[in-house]
Amino acid sequence: MPQEGGTQDGARPTQAGSFAAGFENLEQEVSVDRLAVEGTFPEWLSGTLLRTAPCNCDLGRQTVCHWFDGLAMLHKFRFAAGQISYANRFLHSDAFVGAEKTGGVTMRSFATDPCGTLFQRVLSKFTAKWTDNCNVNVITLADQTMALTETRLPVVFDPETLQTLGHYKILPDVKGDITVAHPHYDSERNCLYSYLLQLGMKSCYRLFSIDRHSGAQRVVAELRTDRPAYMHSFGMSRRHLVLVEFPLVVNPLSFIFRFQPFIRNYRWRPERGLRFHVFEKEGGRRVKTVEAEAAFSFHHVNAYEREDELVVDFVAHPDAAIIDQLDLAPLRAGKPINPGGRPVRYRIPLGASATVRVESLSDTRLELPRFNYAQVAGKSYRIFWGAGTHRPGNFIDSIVKVDVERGQTLTWWEEDAYPGEPVFVPQPDAAGEDAGVLLSVVLDARRNRSFLLVLDAADLAEIARAECPHPIPFGFHGNYFAAGD
Ligand code: CO
């Protein structure tokens, strides 16, 4: 793909060791049978880590405005017999194909206008489709592997070759434009839960389920709203689904009358506070709507019922300023940032009371939380991990383990190293909530090279690292799929 401006060979002047290196393009697609490894992988580690990430922000004629708009690339790390292979490939979405043809953005994106003249940009508000640039998460569903973003156009790909196969259709007969890239799996009901937001004069959140094996889809519940909130994830306990409306909201008409990219239509309205809407999975009844003081979040951690209350944990930011902090230009310049996310617990009464109790789970700044999903999703739990900010003003530069009962944390960090989301892989047949390993793609900014780090999830001791053939730009999420599952 042609490019202007940014390069991956270090032509942009940045301070050595700066996190800015994680926002350069990655053009190179490779397939390497065996990476060099320091240490020894556990013998039981047999499976594949699949990730998607924004990997190309310079499209030729146009550079995207925000990190979230970089073109998606898939990354595959496969573990077998103590060895590890690696491959990466661009996701050939419609957004990617459009960028190849025009050198710019051709679809309605998170924070970047489609390119062209003013007239073309205005026209695009009415004609361009929401993007299918699935750079946020990877899941499997009904024997298919797919990359997700926050529109209803997941892109299916071959987990072996990483070849793009086409769109997956969510509730084809049900209206809705926006969704989340963080669906929940319910292992007891064998289904996935998510929601669609239908934008319009009468906007509506529509919670739905998809059978994990057959792919059968149904609407679980609906909730009208006049000012839809931006929600990047939602909560799930054993019996309930929880939509938390953060006060970053949009007047749906602004999508028609204001010529702004998607997120620029939203406004921070702290006077609205937080609104927790609790729905029963069985029957879809809304059992509760309660309010709390304003906060913003991308990521829920876990949620569970406890006696007569619902515990809802998420990484809370004081406001939505973090979104603007992730504009591409200051990130590429390595300007200090102030990520304020801290894990917080909200205790929602399931009885008559409307009083929400709020507790801090840790003072550690972190994001991208993961936990032992197979064992404790929707249930009482004790441990989660996240990517933390160890050094003030820095981008994510550490891996953190949080014990939510004791409020204790452990931290892994290394000079000039920038880890991504720590993906927990449980050790088969081990009972402990933290028995297993964490997998994280780490950028060594000083050497301008990435490595796949394997930590003991219990004490964050390094077990092994595998050297990647290039620097991998920072990404969001991925999942590990055990061989034979
Ligand atoms: Co996310």
Tab-separated table of N, CA, C and O in Angstrom, residues 122-205:
chain	number	residue	atom	x	y	z
A	122	VAL	N	-19.500	15.806	2.856
A	122	VAL	CA	-20.886	15.997	3.264
A	122	VAL	C	-21.759	14.903	2.649
A	122	VAL	O	-22.581	14.280	3.320
A	123	LEU	N	-21.535	14.640	1.373
A	123	LEU	CA	-22.302	13.598	0.689
A	123	LEU	C	-22.124	12.249	1.384
A	123	LEU	O	-23.063	11.466	1.521
A	124	SER	N	-20.889	12.009	1.845
A	124	SER	CA	-20.595	10.707	2.448
A	124	SER	C	-21.409	10.474	3.714
A	124	SER	O	-21.641	9.347	4.115
A	125	LYS	N	-21.841	11.574	4.366
A	125	LYS	CA	-22.660	11.412	5.573
A	125	LYS	C	-23.940	10.667	5.252
A	125	LYS	O	-24.516	9.996	6.085
A	126	PHE	N	-24.402	10.860	4.010
A	126	PHE	CA	-25.676	10.254	3.650
A	126	PHE	C	-25.492	8.927	2.919
A	126	PHE	O	-26.403	8.120	2.868
A	127	THR	N	-24.329	8.738	2.332
A	127	THR	CA	-24.180	7.554	1.482
A	127	THR	C	-23.214	6.518	2.040
A	127	THR	O	-23.386	5.332	1.791
A	128	ALA	N	-22.194	6.943	2.785
A	128	ALA	CA	-21.176	5.986	3.222
A	128	ALA	C	-21.746	5.043	4.282
A	128	ALA	O	-22.556	5.430	5.108
A	129	LYS	N	-21.283	3.798	4.254
A	129	LYS	CA	-21.710	2.815	5.251
A	129	LYS	C	-20.818	2.915	6.476
A	129	LYS	O	-19.681	3.389	6.399
A	130	TRP	N	-21.325	2.406	7.606
A	130	TRP	CA	-20.477	2.292	8.783
A	130	TRP	C	-19.337	1.345	8.467
A	130	TRP	O	-19.496	0.382	7.736
A	131	THR	N	-18.205	1.594	9.062
A	131	THR	CA	-16.999	0.846	8.715
A	131	THR	C	-17.087	-0.626	9.118
A	131	THR	O	-17.785	-0.984	10.066
A	132	ASP	N	-16.359	-1.459	8.397
A	132	ASP	CA	-16.189	-2.866	8.788
A	132	ASP	C	-14.705	-3.122	9.104
A	132	ASP	O	-14.215	-4.228	8.941
A	133	ASN	N	-14.010	-2.068	9.506
A	133	ASN	CA	-12.581	-2.172	9.838
A	133	ASN	C	-12.452	-2.809	11.228
A	133	ASN	O	-12.352	-2.115	12.232
A	134	CYS	N	-12.454	-4.136	11.260
A	134	CYS	CA	-12.597	-4.865	12.536
A	134	CYS	C	-11.244	-4.996	13.237
A	134	CYS	O	-10.576	-6.042	13.161
A	135	ASN	N	-10.869	-3.947	13.936
A	135	ASN	CA	-9.544	-3.906	14.569
A	135	ASN	C	-9.619	-4.015	16.101
A	135	ASN	O	-8.657	-3.694	16.780
A	136	VAL	N	-10.766	-4.480	16.637
A	136	VAL	CA	-10.925	-4.438	18.095
A	136	VAL	C	-10.776	-5.803	18.772
A	136	VAL	O	-10.103	-5.920	19.788
A	137	ASN	N	-11.426	-6.844	18.254
A	137	ASN	CA	-11.421	-8.115	18.980
A	137	ASN	C	-11.591	-9.276	18.007
A	137	ASN	O	-12.003	-9.085	16.858
A	138	VAL	N	-11.277	-10.485	18.490
A	138	VAL	CA	-11.424	-11.715	17.708
A	138	VAL	C	-12.191	-12.734	18.547
A	138	VAL	O	-11.880	-12.929	19.725
A	139	ILE	N	-13.212	-13.365	17.945
A	139	ILE	CA	-13.944	-14.420	18.648
A	139	ILE	C	-14.201	-15.586	17.692
A	139	ILE	O	-14.009	-15.449	16.476
A	140	THR	N	-14.642	-16.719	18.258
A	140	THR	CA	-15.175	-17.799	17.436
A	140	THR	C	-16.651	-17.941	17.759
A	140	THR	O	-17.079	-17.740	18.900
A	141	LEU	N	-17.423	-18.305	16.752
A	141	LEU	CA	-18.865	-18.427	16.925
A	141	LEU	C	-19.398	-19.332	15.824
A	141	LEU	O	-19.129	-19.087	14.644
A	142	ALA	N	-20.153	-20.354	16.233
A	142	ALA	CA	-20.764	-21.273	15.268
A	142	ALA	C	-19.720	-21.739	14.236
A	142	ALA	O	-19.949	-21.679	13.030
A	143	ASP	N	-18.586	-22.217	14.745
A	143	ASP	CA	-17.509	-22.769	13.909
A	143	ASP	C	-16.865	-21.750	12.979
A	143	ASP	O	-16.222	-22.122	12.004
A	144	GLN	N	-17.063	-20.488	13.249
A	144	GLN	CA	-16.387	-19.464	12.439
A	144	GLN	C	-15.535	-18.573	13.342
A	144	GLN	O	-15.872	-18.353	14.505
A	145	THR	N	-14.447	-18.093	12.774
A	145	THR	CA	-13.580	-17.161	13.490
A	145	THR	C	-13.759	-15.791	12.865
A	145	THR	O	-13.757	-15.666	11.639
A	146	MET	N	-13.949	-14.784	13.719
A	146	MET	CA	-14.233	-13.463	13.147
A	146	MET	C	-13.596	-12.337	13.955
A	146	MET	O	-13.373	-12.470	15.164
A	147	ALA	N	-13.308	-11.270	13.231
A	147	ALA	CA	-12.817	-10.044	13.854
A	147	ALA	C	-13.994	-9.099	14.014
A	147	ALA	O	-14.918	-9.094	13.194
A	148	LEU	N	-13.967	-8.313	15.108
A	148	LEU	CA	-15.096	-7.449	15.440
A	148	LEU	C	-14.661	-5.996	15.562
A	148	LEU	O	-13.547	-5.697	15.967
A	149	THR	N	-15.605	-5.111	15.223
A	149	THR	CA	-15.508	-3.736	15.649
A	149	THR	C	-16.875	-3.340	16.188
A	149	THR	O	-17.656	-4.214	16.571
A	150	GLU	N	-17.192	-2.061	16.234
A	150	GLU	CA	-18.424	-1.663	16.921
A	150	GLU	C	-19.577	-1.434	15.952
A	150	GLU	O	-20.508	-0.701	16.253
A	151	THR	N	-19.511	-2.057	14.791
A	151	THR	CA	-20.629	-2.027	13.858
A	151	THR	C	-21.129	-3.454	13.670
A	151	THR	O	-20.505	-4.406	14.140
A	152	ARG	N	-22.233	-3.599	12.967
A	152	ARG	CA	-22.832	-4.924	12.838
A	152	ARG	C	-22.207	-5.729	11.704
A	152	ARG	O	-22.862	-6.595	11.118
A	153	LEU	N	-20.961	-5.470	11.370
A	153	LEU	CA	-20.316	-6.164	10.260
A	153	LEU	C	-19.049	-6.891	10.694
A	153	LEU	O	-17.946	-6.536	10.285
A	154	PRO	N	-19.166	-7.934	11.553
A	154	PRO	CA	-17.973	-8.733	11.852
A	154	PRO	C	-17.421	-9.316	10.552
A	154	PRO	O	-18.179	-9.611	9.617
A	155	VAL	N	-16.101	-9.475	10.489
A	155	VAL	CA	-15.476	-10.040	9.293
A	155	VAL	C	-14.906	-11.411	9.636
A	155	VAL	O	-14.076	-11.546	10.532
A	156	VAL	N	-15.385	-12.430	8.905
A	156	VAL	CA	-14.967	-13.811	9.132
A	156	VAL	C	-13.643	-14.050	8.406
A	156	VAL	O	-13.445	-13.565	7.291
A	157	PHE	N	-12.741	-14.783	9.082
A	157	PHE	CA	-11.476	-15.114	8.426
A	157	PHE	C	-11.061	-16.543	8.749
A	157	PHE	O	-11.574	-17.160	9.683
A	158	ASP	N	-10.133	-17.048	7.944
A	158	ASP	CA	-9.617	-18.410	8.132
A	158	ASP	C	-8.536	-18.362	9.217
A	158	ASP	O	-7.518	-17.680	9.032
A	159	PRO	N	-8.720	-19.073	10.326
A	159	PRO	CA	-7.736	-18.972	11.409
A	159	PRO	C	-6.391	-19.616	11.074
A	159	PRO	O	-5.411	-19.375	11.772
A	160	GLU	N	-6.349	-20.395	10.001
A	160	GLU	CA	-5.074	-20.990	9.571
A	160	GLU	C	-4.292	-20.018	8.698
A	160	GLU	O	-3.139	-19.707	8.976
A	161	THR	N	-4.938	-19.542	7.646
A	161	THR	CA	-4.238	-18.711	6.652
A	161	THR	C	-4.409	-17.214	6.909
A	161	THR	O	-3.741	-16.401	6.285
A	162	LEU	N	-5.346	-16.858	7.802
A	162	LEU	CA	-5.723	-15.468	8.077
A	162	LEU	C	-6.371	-14.802	6.857
A	162	LEU	O	-6.476	-13.573	6.796
A	163	GLN	N	-6.802	-15.612	5.904
A	163	GLN	CA	-7.479	-15.062	4.717
A	163	GLN	C	-8.882	-14.580	5.097
A	163	GLN	O	-9.602	-15.250	5.830
A	164	THR	N	-9.231	-13.416	4.580
A	164	THR	CA	-10.555	-12.838	4.853
A	164	THR	C	-11.623	-13.569	4.037
A	164	THR	O	-11.446	-13.818	2.846
A	165	LEU	N	-12.753	-13.913	4.705
A	165	LEU	CA	-13.769	-14.731	4.033
A	165	LEU	C	-15.078	-13.996	3.780
A	165	LEU	O	-15.873	-14.439	2.966
A	166	GLY	N	-15.365	-12.914	4.512
A	166	GLY	CA	-16.616	-12.195	4.260
A	166	GLY	C	-17.281	-11.770	5.553
A	166	GLY	O	-16.755	-11.995	6.632
A	167	HIS	N	-18.447	-11.160	5.433
A	167	HIS	CA	-19.137	-10.650	6.624
A	167	HIS	C	-19.986	-11.719	7.297
A	167	HIS	O	-20.535	-12.595	6.642
A	168	TYR	N	-20.087	-11.610	8.627
A	168	TYR	CA	-21.020	-12.435	9.392
A	168	TYR	C	-22.262	-11.588	9.622
A	168	TYR	O	-22.163	-10.409	9.960
A	169	LYS	N	-23.424	-12.169	9.440
A	169	LYS	CA	-24.664	-11.378	9.548
A	169	LYS	C	-25.269	-11.491	10.937
A	169	LYS	O	-25.656	-12.562	11.372
A	170	ILE	N	-25.323	-10.353	11.634
A	170	ILE	CA	-25.969	-10.292	12.945
A	170	ILE	C	-27.436	-9.936	12.747
A	170	ILE	O	-27.758	-8.928	12.114
A	171	LEU	N	-28.320	-10.732	13.303
A	171	LEU	CA	-29.766	-10.458	13.279
A	171	LEU	C	-30.159	-9.751	11.983
A	171	LEU	O	-30.547	-8.572	12.000
A	172	PRO	N	-30.081	-10.440	10.863
A	172	PRO	CA	-30.243	-9.746	9.572
A	172	PRO	C	-31.568	-9.013	9.425
A	172	PRO	O	-31.649	-8.024	8.692
A	173	ASP	N	-32.606	-9.455	10.145
A	173	ASP	CA	-33.917	-8.800	9.994
A	173	ASP	C	-34.171	-7.725	11.042
A	173	ASP	O	-35.247	-7.128	11.074
A	174	VAL	N	-33.204	-7.500	11.940
A	174	VAL	CA	-33.418	-6.552	13.039
A	174	VAL	C	-32.573	-5.308	12.802
A	174	VAL	O	-31.398	-5.404	12.465
A	175	LYS	N	-33.216	-4.166	13.006
A	175	LYS	CA	-32.493	-2.921	12.755
A	175	LYS	C	-31.493	-2.630	13.876
A	175	LYS	O	-31.730	-2.975	15.031
A	176	GLY	N	-30.431	-1.950	13.525
A	176	GLY	CA	-29.415	-1.584	14.508
A	176	GLY	C	-28.126	-1.279	13.785
A	176	GLY	O	-27.799	-1.901	12.786
A	177	ASP	N	-27.406	-0.265	14.290
A	177	ASP	CA	-26.211	0.194	13.581
A	177	ASP	C	-24.933	-0.093	14.351
A	177	ASP	O	-23.922	-0.473	13.799
A	178	ILE	N	-25.009	0.121	15.670
A	178	ILE	CA	-23.815	0.080	16.509
A	178	ILE	C	-23.924	-1.098	17.465
A	178	ILE	O	-25.004	-1.408	17.956
A	179	THR	N	-22.797	-1.730	17.743
A	179	THR	CA	-22.802	-2.832	18.694
A	179	THR	C	-21.519	-2.753	19.515
A	179	THR	O	-20.894	-1.697	19.574
A	180	VAL	N	-21.157	-3.833	20.188
A	180	VAL	CA	-19.905	-3.849	20.934
A	180	VAL	C	-19.015	-4.962	20.399
A	180	VAL	O	-19.501	-5.958	19.879
A	181	ALA	N	-17.716	-4.774	20.568
A	181	ALA	CA	-16.762	-5.813	20.174
A	181	ALA	C	-16.434	-6.707	21.369
A	181	ALA	O	-15.469	-7.458	21.343
A	182	HIS	N	-17.231	-6.582	22.439
A	182	HIS	CA	-17.020	-7.393	23.640
A	182	HIS	C	-18.291	-8.161	23.988
A	182	HIS	O	-18.921	-7.893	25.013
A	183	PRO	N	-18.698	-9.108	23.115
A	183	PRO	CA	-19.835	-9.939	23.491
A	183	PRO	C	-19.452	-10.811	24.683
A	183	PRO	O	-18.263	-10.993	24.972
A	184	HIS	N	-20.443	-11.333	25.385
A	184	HIS	CA	-20.183	-12.278	26.478
A	184	HIS	C	-20.571	-13.683	26.045
A	184	HIS	O	-21.540	-13.867	25.306
A	185	TYR	N	-19.820	-14.662	26.558
A	185	TYR	CA	-20.198	-16.066	26.380
A	185	TYR	C	-20.839	-16.552	27.666
A	185	TYR	O	-20.301	-16.334	28.759
A	186	ASP	N	-21.956	-17.220	27.537
A	186	ASP	CA	-22.608	-17.841	28.682
A	186	ASP	C	-22.440	-19.351	28.528
A	186	ASP	O	-23.071	-19.973	27.662
A	187	SER	N	-21.581	-19.939	29.344
A	187	SER	CA	-21.276	-21.363	29.172
A	187	SER	C	-22.437	-22.242	29.628
A	187	SER	O	-22.578	-23.377	29.174
A	188	GLU	N	-23.297	-21.744	30.535
A	188	GLU	CA	-24.428	-22.559	30.982
A	188	GLU	C	-25.520	-22.603	29.906
A	188	GLU	O	-26.186	-23.620	29.724
A	189	ARG	N	-25.696	-21.514	29.204
A	189	ARG	CA	-26.737	-21.468	28.173
A	189	ARG	C	-26.157	-21.686	26.779
A	189	ARG	O	-26.898	-21.699	25.797
A	190	ASN	N	-24.856	-21.840	26.694
A	190	ASN	CA	-24.191	-22.086	25.418
A	190	ASN	C	-24.491	-21.031	24.362
A	190	ASN	O	-24.742	-21.353	23.201
A	191	CYS	N	-24.482	-19.791	24.790
A	191	CYS	CA	-24.776	-18.737	23.819
A	191	CYS	C	-23.900	-17.519	24.070
A	191	CYS	O	-23.237	-17.397	25.109
A	192	LEU	N	-23.911	-16.650	23.103
A	192	LEU	CA	-23.220	-15.368	23.201
A	192	LEU	C	-24.288	-14.293	23.404
A	192	LEU	O	-25.383	-14.408	22.861
A	193	TYR	N	-23.974	-13.287	24.208
A	193	TYR	CA	-24.857	-12.140	24.364
A	193	TYR	C	-24.165	-10.873	23.869
A	193	TYR	O	-22.960	-10.690	24.096
A	194	SER	N	-24.954	-10.007	23.234
A	194	SER	CA	-24.440	-8.701	22.855
A	194	SER	C	-25.633	-7.763	22.684
A	194	SER	O	-26.760	-8.135	23.030
A	195	TYR	N	-25.415	-6.571	22.180
A	195	TYR	CA	-26.556	-5.711	21.889
A	195	TYR	C	-26.301	-4.904	20.627
A	195	TYR	O	-25.153	-4.719	20.207
A	196	LEU	N	-27.379	-4.470	20.033
A	196	LEU	CA	-27.334	-3.528	18.915
A	196	LEU	C	-27.951	-2.223	19.379
A	196	LEU	O	-28.899	-2.232	20.161
A	197	LEU	N	-27.436	-1.133	18.902
A	197	LEU	CA	-28.069	0.164	19.120
A	197	LEU	C	-28.648	0.625	17.794
A	197	LEU	O	-27.915	0.765	16.810
A	198	GLN	N	-29.958	0.823	17.782
A	198	GLN	CA	-30.598	1.390	16.601
A	198	GLN	C	-30.687	2.890	16.784
A	198	GLN	O	-31.278	3.372	17.759
A	199	LEU	N	-30.087	3.629	15.871
A	199	LEU	CA	-30.103	5.084	15.943
A	199	LEU	C	-31.245	5.637	15.103
A	199	LEU	O	-31.521	5.129	14.021
A	200	GLY	N	-31.917	6.657	15.612
A	200	GLY	CA	-32.993	7.267	14.835
A	200	GLY	C	-33.829	8.158	15.714
A	200	GLY	O	-33.446	8.490	16.841
A	201	MET	N	-34.989	8.581	15.187
A	201	MET	CA	-35.894	9.398	15.999
A	201	MET	C	-36.279	8.653	17.273
A	201	MET	O	-36.459	9.247	18.324
A	202	LYS	N	-36.430	7.335	17.157
A	202	LYS	CA	-36.711	6.500	18.327
A	202	LYS	C	-35.577	5.490	18.458
A	202	LYS	O	-35.657	4.388	17.921
A	203	SER	N	-34.516	5.896	19.152
A	203	SER	CA	-33.361	5.014	19.286
A	203	SER	C	-33.673	3.911	20.295
A	203	SER	O	-34.509	4.070	21.183
A	204	CYS	N	-32.968	2.802	20.157
A	204	CYS	CA	-33.298	1.637	20.971
A	204	CYS	C	-32.067	0.749	21.138
A	204	CYS	O	-31.360	0.483	20.169
A	205	TYR	N	-31.808	0.324	22.395
A	205	TYR	CA	-30.817	-0.733	22.651
A	205	TYR	C	-31.540	-2.064	22.522
A	205	TYR	O	-32.632	-2.231	23.069
